[in-house]
């Protein structure tokens, strides 16, 4: 369902007049979308130890301290800016809890908007194999996850990321293109290619598609 878009200049004027109030309203508006992103991106090793709502609260406090930065340089839509703050907060959470085990994720901070993409293949595999939860299926799930992860790693990084943005984060094509800093038409083509590639991967791994 498409969201009604406010004129960017009018939004900036409202934000300048009442930064705390507008931030609170917009964060509440996008909270479900941001929660879905955190829930997908959170490392499975932290399940039960870290709560997505706590991460969102931490990100909100960070956004409140950085709102002037956005007003001085509104280079993205507000939702993408909030997504970036949430992503950086998630990287910090992974670093605090996993330390060196999550060292690769720190490199993602160098990207202005494309954050927390270092281990998307693990998250994709975990979601696709989420129904295999019984003890008798544990060994099968581990082996399928290994095969799926290796296959996903063979995909182009941007194709893999746009698959996550569109299919798992449920971003629009325009939002995904903004995150990846590519043209919307290019984003659309890459998404279709990524879906096709993913299906070709899944059909080659016994036990995933029946």
XYZ file of N, CA and C in Angstrom:
630
model
N 0.859 -1.195 0.000
C 0.000 0.000 0.000
C 0.890 1.238 0.000
N 0.734 2.105 -1.005
C 1.579 3.266 -1.127
C 1.218 4.305 -0.073
N 2.269 4.944 0.508
C 2.055 5.985 1.484
C 1.897 7.326 0.777
N 1.040 8.175 1.306
C 0.887 9.510 0.747
C 2.141 10.311 1.042
N 2.726 10.904 0.004
C 3.973 11.616 0.143
C 3.731 13.107 0.382
N 4.336 13.626 1.439
C 4.244 15.048 1.747
C 5.307 15.787 0.943
N 5.005 17.027 0.581
C 5.990 17.844 -0.117
C 7.248 17.954 0.745
N 8.421 17.624 0.194
C 9.663 17.625 0.987
C 9.936 18.957 1.687
N 9.699 20.055 0.992
C 9.970 21.355 1.599
C 9.024 21.639 2.757
N 7.761 21.270 2.597
C 6.804 21.459 3.684
C 7.183 20.605 4.895
N 7.649 19.380 4.606
C 8.071 18.513 5.715
C 9.251 19.125 6.461
N 10.234 19.650 5.725
C 11.394 20.262 6.363
C 10.993 21.463 7.213
N 10.033 22.229 6.738
C 9.565 23.371 7.516
C 8.929 22.911 8.818
N 8.122 21.875 8.744
C 7.507 21.327 9.963
C 8.580 20.808 10.915
N 9.587 20.153 10.360
C 10.653 19.585 11.177
C 11.464 20.680 11.864
N 11.697 21.779 11.163
C 12.430 22.900 11.755
C 11.646 23.540 12.886
N 10.336 23.648 12.698
C 9.491 24.292 13.698
C 9.313 23.443 14.952
N 9.255 22.133 14.778
C 8.995 21.252 15.924
C 9.751 19.935 15.745
N 11.092 19.958 15.850
C 11.875 18.749 15.578
C 11.526 17.556 16.461
N 11.344 17.784 17.753
C 11.054 16.681 18.662
C 9.688 16.066 18.371
N 8.701 16.915 18.150
C 7.358 16.415 17.902
C 7.241 15.689 16.580
N 7.836 16.250 15.526
C 7.771 15.619 14.209
C 8.536 14.306 14.211
N 9.702 14.293 14.861
C 10.465 13.049 14.952
C 9.648 11.971 15.647
N 8.996 12.328 16.740
C 8.183 11.354 17.479
C 7.053 10.819 16.603
N 6.396 11.715 15.880
C 5.283 11.299 15.022
C 5.761 10.397 13.885
N 6.867 10.780 13.248
C 7.373 10.010 12.121
C 7.923 8.657 12.575
N 8.551 8.641 13.733
C 9.086 7.369 14.242
C 7.950 6.414 14.560
N 6.892 6.952 15.127
C 5.721 6.123 15.416
C 5.083 5.637 14.118
N 5.063 6.484 13.120
C 4.495 6.140 11.821
C 5.262 4.990 11.172
N 6.576 5.022 11.292
C 7.404 4.026 10.623
C 7.858 2.889 11.546
N 7.366 2.865 12.756
C 7.888 1.914 13.741
C 7.745 0.460 13.285
N 6.607 0.096 12.739
C 6.403 -1.286 12.307
C 7.392 -1.662 11.199
N 7.639 -0.754 10.284
C 8.590 -1.026 9.202
C 10.005 -1.169 9.750
N 10.378 -0.298 10.666
C 11.712 -0.360 11.256
C 11.881 -1.618 12.103
N 10.812 -2.007 12.804
C 10.860 -3.228 13.611
C 11.095 -4.449 12.720
N 10.416 -4.476 11.580
C 10.573 -5.589 10.648
C 12.021 -5.680 10.145
N 12.629 -4.541 9.894
C 14.019 -4.507 9.447
C 14.942 -5.065 10.528
N 14.755 -4.591 11.753
C 15.599 -5.068 12.860
C 15.389 -6.555 13.082
N 14.154 -6.985 13.058
C 13.844 -8.394 13.297
C 14.517 -9.291 12.264
N 14.589 -8.812 11.016
C 15.245 -9.599 9.978
C 16.760 -9.549 10.106
N 17.302 -8.377 10.402
C 18.756 -8.186 10.390
C 19.457 -8.649 11.661
N 18.725 -8.796 12.753
C 19.356 -9.160 14.020
C 20.003 -10.539 13.925
N 21.255 -10.627 14.303
C 21.982 -11.887 14.260
C 21.260 -12.939 15.109
N 21.096 -14.141 14.549
C 20.321 -15.183 15.231
C 20.920 -15.565 16.572
N 22.231 -15.312 16.743
C 22.874 -15.647 18.015
C 22.422 -14.739 19.154
N 21.774 -13.628 18.804
C 21.326 -12.698 19.830
C 19.851 -12.839 20.158
N 19.174 -13.769 19.491
C 17.761 -13.985 19.779
C 17.593 -14.426 21.230
N 16.700 -13.781 21.931
C 16.500 -14.080 23.341
C 17.378 -13.255 24.250
N 18.418 -12.624 23.682
C 19.323 -11.781 24.477
C 19.093 -10.301 24.211
N 18.674 -9.995 22.998
C 18.465 -8.610 22.592
C 17.063 -8.475 22.019
N 16.363 -7.458 22.435
C 14.989 -7.248 21.984
C 14.953 -6.159 20.910
N 14.197 -6.402 19.838
C 14.113 -5.439 18.743
C 13.579 -4.091 19.220
N 12.650 -4.106 20.156
C 12.093 -2.848 20.661
C 13.155 -2.017 21.377
N 14.071 -2.683 22.072
C 15.147 -1.966 22.757
C 16.084 -1.311 21.745
N 16.345 -2.011 20.645
C 17.193 -1.447 19.597
C 16.522 -0.227 18.986
N 15.216 -0.312 18.749
C 14.493 0.821 18.194
C 14.487 2.009 19.149
N 14.393 1.746 20.444
C 14.420 2.830 21.424
C 15.787 3.507 21.430
N 16.839 2.708 21.373
C 18.193 3.257 21.333
C 18.395 4.088 20.063
N 17.883 3.587 18.942
C 18.006 4.310 17.672
C 17.228 5.628 17.722
N 16.079 5.602 18.358
C 15.271 6.823 18.470
C 16.023 7.910 19.237
N 16.638 7.527 20.339
C 17.399 8.495 21.136
C 18.575 9.054 20.336
N 19.192 8.196 19.536
C 20.299 8.634 18.686
C 19.795 9.607 17.627
N 18.651 9.281 17.019
C 18.079 10.158 15.996
C 17.755 11.531 16.591
N 17.283 11.551 17.835
C 16.927 12.819 18.476
C 18.151 13.717 18.634
N 19.308 13.124 18.870
C 20.533 13.920 19.034
C 21.121 14.355 17.695
N 20.673 13.718 16.605
C 21.256 13.993 15.295
C 20.285 14.663 14.327
N 19.152 15.108 14.838
C 18.130 15.670 13.958
C 18.625 16.919 13.237
N 19.488 17.690 13.901
C 20.029 18.881 13.262
C 20.889 18.517 12.058
N 21.556 17.375 12.119
C 22.358 16.923 10.987
C 21.481 16.704 9.765
N 20.320 16.134 10.000
C 19.409 15.914 8.869
C 18.907 17.239 8.312
N 18.568 18.166 9.199
C 18.081 19.464 8.744
C 19.138 20.200 7.928
N 20.394 20.030 8.292
C 21.480 20.686 7.563
C 21.818 19.997 6.252
N 21.479 18.709 6.155
C 21.807 17.962 4.935
C 20.750 16.889 4.684
N 19.553 17.294 4.257
C 18.467 16.326 4.006
C 18.647 15.618 2.663
N 19.698 14.822 2.578
C 20.057 14.193 1.296
C 19.167 13.001 0.953
N 18.420 12.515 1.924
C 17.542 11.363 1.692
C 16.146 11.673 2.220
N 15.201 10.801 1.913
C 13.895 10.901 2.557
C 14.067 10.600 4.040
N 13.125 11.049 4.838
C 13.265 10.903 6.284
C 13.257 9.433 6.699
N 12.435 8.632 6.033
C 12.403 7.210 6.377
C 13.750 6.547 6.134
N 14.394 6.842 5.016
C 15.701 6.242 4.731
C 16.731 6.724 5.737
N 16.620 7.979 6.158
C 17.524 8.485 7.195
C 17.317 7.718 8.502
N 16.056 7.494 8.876
C 15.776 6.731 10.089
C 16.286 5.296 9.956
N 16.112 4.710 8.788
C 16.619 3.360 8.547
C 18.132 3.311 8.737
N 18.824 4.348 8.298
C 20.270 4.408 8.465
C 20.656 4.456 9.943
N 19.936 5.277 10.710
C 20.202 5.362 12.151
C 19.971 4.011 12.815
N 18.876 3.363 12.465
C 18.573 2.042 13.019
C 19.663 1.045 12.634
N 20.117 1.107 11.398
C 21.159 0.199 10.947
C 22.460 0.388 11.684
N 22.843 1.635 11.918
C 24.073 1.904 12.652
C 23.953 1.457 14.106
N 22.756 1.641 14.674
C 22.520 1.170 16.043
C 22.634 -0.346 16.111
N 22.093 -1.028 15.111
C 22.158 -2.486 15.082
C 23.606 -2.973 14.969
N 24.409 -2.285 14.175
C 25.827 -2.627 14.076
C 26.502 -2.476 15.436
N 26.183 -1.387 16.144
C 26.762 -1.180 17.477
C 26.347 -2.284 18.445
N 25.091 -2.700 18.362
C 24.599 -3.778 19.228
C 25.336 -5.074 18.925
N 25.499 -5.385 17.648
C 26.244 -6.584 17.269
C 27.683 -6.510 17.785
N 28.290 -5.342 17.684
C 29.669 -5.188 18.138
C 29.777 -5.405 19.649
N 28.830 -4.830 20.392
C 28.869 -4.958 21.848
C 28.704 -6.405 22.297
N 27.820 -7.133 21.636
C 27.502 -8.488 22.075
C 28.362 -9.568 21.438
N 28.817 -9.331 20.220
C 29.555 -10.364 19.501
C 31.019 -10.020 19.281
N 31.372 -8.756 19.468
C 32.767 -8.353 19.368
C 33.401 -8.719 18.046
N 34.532 -9.384 18.118
C 35.298 -9.735 16.915
C 34.517 -10.651 15.988
N 33.552 -11.392 16.526
C 32.760 -12.294 15.682
C 31.963 -11.524 14.648
N 31.727 -10.236 14.918
C 30.926 -9.436 13.994
C 31.782 -8.338 13.364
N 33.091 -8.531 13.321
C 33.986 -7.501 12.847
C 33.679 -7.069 11.418
N 33.242 -8.015 10.576
C 32.975 -7.688 9.183
C 31.861 -6.665 9.021
N 30.924 -6.633 9.980
C 29.806 -5.697 9.878
C 30.268 -4.251 10.046
N 31.389 -4.032 10.742
C 31.834 -2.671 10.981
C 32.206 -1.970 9.685
N 32.648 -2.714 8.719
C 33.042 -2.111 7.455
C 31.855 -1.476 6.758
N 30.642 -1.903 7.111
C 29.468 -1.373 6.442
C 29.216 0.085 6.808
N 29.787 0.562 7.927
C 29.561 1.932 8.346
C 30.138 2.910 7.329
N 31.115 2.496 6.561
C 31.736 3.398 5.588
C 30.741 3.833 4.523
N 29.673 3.054 4.314
C 28.641 3.449 3.377
C 27.720 4.438 4.071
N 27.324 5.483 3.349
C 26.503 6.520 3.978
C 25.130 6.010 4.351
N 24.520 5.235 3.444
C 23.164 4.771 3.705
C 23.030 3.265 3.664
N 23.918 2.591 2.940
C 23.778 1.138 2.817
C 24.495 0.475 3.994
N 23.784 0.316 5.092
C 24.393 -0.259 6.284
C 23.825 -1.642 6.560
N 24.477 -2.340 7.445
C 24.166 -3.690 7.919
C 23.887 -4.668 6.798
N 24.734 -4.700 5.757
C 24.518 -5.644 4.661
C 25.557 -6.756 4.628
N 26.452 -6.792 5.610
C 27.581 -7.712 5.531
C 27.187 -9.177 5.565
N 26.133 -9.529 6.260
C 25.811 -10.951 6.415
C 24.376 -11.260 6.002
N 23.915 -10.623 4.931
C 22.539 -10.834 4.516
C 22.261 -12.265 4.103
N 23.258 -12.956 3.582
C 23.028 -14.333 3.157
C 22.682 -15.227 4.344
N 23.258 -14.944 5.510
C 22.916 -15.711 6.709
C 21.458 -15.476 7.087
N 21.030 -14.189 7.050
C 19.659 -13.869 7.411
C 18.663 -14.483 6.430
N 18.974 -14.412 5.135
C 18.091 -14.998 4.136
C 17.925 -16.490 4.382
N 19.044 -17.168 4.584
C 19.007 -18.609 4.828
C 18.196 -18.925 6.076
N 18.378 -18.140 7.126
C 17.676 -18.393 8.381
C 16.174 -18.236 8.207
N 15.752 -17.209 7.457
C 14.318 -16.993 7.232
C 13.729 -18.101 6.367
N 14.416 -18.454 5.291
C 13.900 -19.472 4.379
C 13.818 -20.847 5.034
N 14.668 -21.084 6.021
C 14.687 -22.386 6.683
C 14.044 -22.329 8.061
N 13.315 -21.263 8.324
C 12.778 -21.049 9.666
C 11.800 -22.103 10.141
N 11.136 -22.806 9.230
C 10.147 -23.807 9.628
C 10.770 -25.108 10.122
N 12.067 -25.277 9.856
C 12.743 -26.506 10.298
C 13.240 -26.298 11.725
N 12.387 -26.586 12.687
C 12.701 -26.243 14.075
C 12.786 -27.437 15.018
N 12.327 -28.584 14.605
C 12.322 -29.726 15.521
C 13.735 -30.285 15.671
N 14.017 -30.974 16.807
C 15.340 -31.569 17.011
C 15.749 -32.512 15.882
N 14.781 -33.241 15.330
C 15.096 -34.191 14.263
C 15.491 -33.485 12.969
N 15.102 -32.216 12.853
C 15.405 -31.455 11.647
C 16.651 -30.586 11.795
N 17.233 -30.565 12.986
C 18.349 -29.660 13.265
C 19.533 -29.911 12.341
N 19.920 -31.165 12.190
C 21.068 -31.490 11.338
C 20.781 -31.135 9.884
N 19.544 -31.438 9.446
C 19.159 -31.102 8.074
C 19.200 -29.598 7.859
N 18.669 -28.855 8.822
C 18.649 -27.398 8.697
C 20.057 -26.841 8.612
N 20.963 -27.365 9.436
C 22.349 -26.890 9.436
C 23.013 -27.124 8.080
N 22.787 -28.300 7.508
C 23.392 -28.620 6.215
C 22.768 -27.784 5.103
N 21.444 -27.647 5.118
C 20.778 -26.830 4.104
C 21.209 -25.364 4.222
N 21.353 -24.895 5.451
C 21.781 -23.509 5.664
C 23.174 -23.291 5.096
N 24.045 -24.264 5.288
C 25.409 -24.150 4.758
C 25.372 -24.072 3.229
N 24.611 -24.966 2.604
C 24.523 -24.977 1.150
C 23.897 -23.682 0.626
N 22.839 -23.242 1.296
C 22.132 -22.049 0.859
C 23.011 -20.813 1.020
N 23.717 -20.744 2.134
C 24.599 -19.601 2.367
C 25.690 -19.532 1.299
N 26.295 -20.656 0.997
C 27.339 -20.684 -0.022
C 26.794 -20.255 -1.381
N 25.589 -20.708 -1.702
C 24.984 -20.342 -2.983
C 24.642 -18.856 -3.033
N 24.113 -18.327 -1.934
C 23.769 -16.916 -1.882
C 25.004 -16.030 -1.985
N 26.099 -16.507 -1.411
C 27.339 -15.745 -1.489
C 27.857 -15.650 -2.920
N 27.415 -16.557 -3.779
C 27.845 -16.522 -5.169
C 27.105 -15.447 -5.965
N 26.040 -14.895 -5.388
C 25.291 -13.826 -6.045
C 26.058 -12.517 -5.955
N 25.787 -11.625 -6.894
C 26.328 -10.280 -6.826
C 25.830 -9.608 -5.544
N 26.695 -8.880 -4.861
C 26.331 -8.299 -3.565
C 25.134 -7.367 -3.667
N 25.105 -6.536 -4.686
C 23.984 -5.598 -4.825
C 22.692 -6.346 -5.130
N 22.782 -7.393 -5.955
C 21.582 -8.181 -6.243
C 21.059 -8.851 -4.977
N 21.965 -9.360 -4.177
C 21.560 -10.003 -2.926
C 20.936 -8.975 -1.979
N 21.528 -7.787 -1.936
C 21.020 -6.762 -1.043
C 19.662 -6.225 -1.491
N 19.487 -6.047 -2.795
C 18.193 -5.520 -3.247
C 17.096 -6.552 -3.037
N 17.450 -7.822 -3.070
C 16.497 -8.877 -2.757
C 16.021 -8.731 -1.311
N 16.944 -8.453 -0.421
C 16.595 -8.253 0.984
C 15.757 -6.991 1.164
N 16.185 -5.906 0.536
C 15.471 -4.641 0.688
C 14.023 -4.745 0.219
N 13.822 -5.366 -0.942
C 12.483 -5.447 -1.519
C 11.648 -6.570 -0.905
N 12.246 -7.735 -0.753
C 11.456 -8.907 -0.375
C 11.319 -9.074 1.140
N 12.389 -8.811 1.876
C 12.362 -9.057 3.321
C 12.118 -7.782 4.133
N 12.734 -6.663 3.732
C 12.450 -5.398 4.417
C 11.175 -4.758 3.886
N 10.739 -5.193 2.707
C 9.520 -4.697 2.069
C 9.597 -3.201 1.746
N 10.759 -2.750 1.302
C 10.903 -1.391 0.822
C 10.328 -1.289 -0.587
N 9.904 -0.107 -0.958
C 9.451 0.120 -2.319
C 10.662 0.131 -3.251
N 10.401 0.043 -4.535
C 11.502 0.093 -5.490
C 12.249 1.423 -5.394
N 11.493 2.506 -5.198
C 12.109 3.824 -5.087
C 12.976 3.917 -3.838
N 12.511 3.365 -2.727
C 13.291 3.392 -1.489
C 14.551 2.545 -1.625
N 14.412 1.376 -2.250
C 15.572 0.508 -2.446
C 16.621 1.180 -3.317
N 16.170 1.865 -4.360
C 17.118 2.563 -5.236
C 17.813 3.685 -4.492
N 17.097 4.317 -3.552
C 17.699 5.384 -2.753
C 18.766 4.823 -1.823
N 18.475 3.709 -1.200
C 19.441 3.079 -0.302
C 20.712 2.684 -1.058
N 20.525 2.095 -2.232
C 21.653 1.579 -3.004
C 22.284 2.621 -3.917
N 21.660 3.793 -3.964
C 22.170 4.901 -4.786
C 22.278 4.504 -6.256
N 21.193 3.899 -6.755
C 21.104 3.544 -8.160
C 19.761 4.038 -8.692
N 19.625 4.077 -10.005
C 18.385 4.531 -10.616
C 17.245 3.539 -10.341
N 16.017 4.039 -10.154
C 14.880 3.147 -9.904
C 14.720 2.062 -10.970
N 14.914 2.414 -12.232
C 14.792 1.427 -13.298
C 15.829 0.328 -13.133
N 17.047 0.719 -12.762
C 18.110 -0.262 -12.530
C 17.770 -1.146 -11.337
N 17.227 -0.523 -10.292
C 16.844 -1.284 -9.099
C 15.786 -2.316 -9.431
N 14.812 -1.938 -10.248
C 13.745 -2.852 -10.634
C 14.292 -4.041 -11.419
N 15.187 -3.776 -12.350
C 15.767 -4.846 -13.153
C 16.614 -5.781 -12.297
N 17.358 -5.198 -11.365
C 18.222 -6.017 -10.515
C 17.389 -6.874 -9.561
N 16.263 -6.346 -9.111
C 15.391 -7.122 -8.237
C 14.829 -8.333 -8.970
N 14.367 -8.113 -10.188
C 13.847 -9.235 -10.979
C 14.941 -10.269 -11.224
N 16.134 -9.800 -11.528
C 17.249 -10.719 -11.750
C 17.591 -11.482 -10.481
N 17.554 -10.792 -9.344
C 17.876 -11.437 -8.077
C 16.847 -12.500 -7.717
N 15.554 -12.219 -7.961
C 14.508 -13.207 -7.697
C 14.699 -14.452 -8.561
N 15.020 -14.217 -9.824
C 15.252 -15.331 -10.734
C 16.439 -16.161 -10.285
N 17.494 -15.480 -9.871
C 18.701 -16.168 -9.404
C 18.425 -16.950 -8.118
N 17.652 -16.354 -7.213
C 17.339 -17.032 -5.957
C 16.555 -18.306 -6.213
N 15.591 -18.241 -7.106
C 14.803 -19.438 -7.408
C 15.691 -20.521 -8.011
N 16.607 -20.140 -8.879
C 17.500 -21.130 -9.480
C 18.398 -21.772 -8.429
N 18.719 -21.009 -7.390
C 19.520 -21.540 -6.283
C 18.699 -22.517 -5.455
N 17.468 -22.132 -5.137
C 16.621 -22.944 -4.267
C 16.278 -24.308 -4.900
N 16.015 -24.316 -6.205
C 15.619 -25.575 -6.843
C 16.782 -26.571 -6.935
N 17.999 -26.074 -6.762
C 19.161 -26.943 -6.846
C 19.546 -27.540 -5.494
N 18.903 -27.065 -4.422
C 19.239 -27.556 -3.087
C 18.097 -28.443 -2.609
N 18.316 -29.757 -2.538
C 17.245 -30.691 -2.128
C 16.705 -30.351 -0.730
N 15.383 -30.394 -0.619
C 14.772 -30.198 0.699
C 14.221 -28.818 0.964
N 14.522 -27.833 0.091
C 14.035 -26.477 0.331
C 12.723 -26.248 -0.398
N 12.698 -26.576 -1.699
C 11.463 -26.472 -2.470
C 10.981 -27.871 -2.782
N 9.791 -28.188 -2.301
C 9.249 -29.532 -2.512
C 8.396 -29.555 -3.772
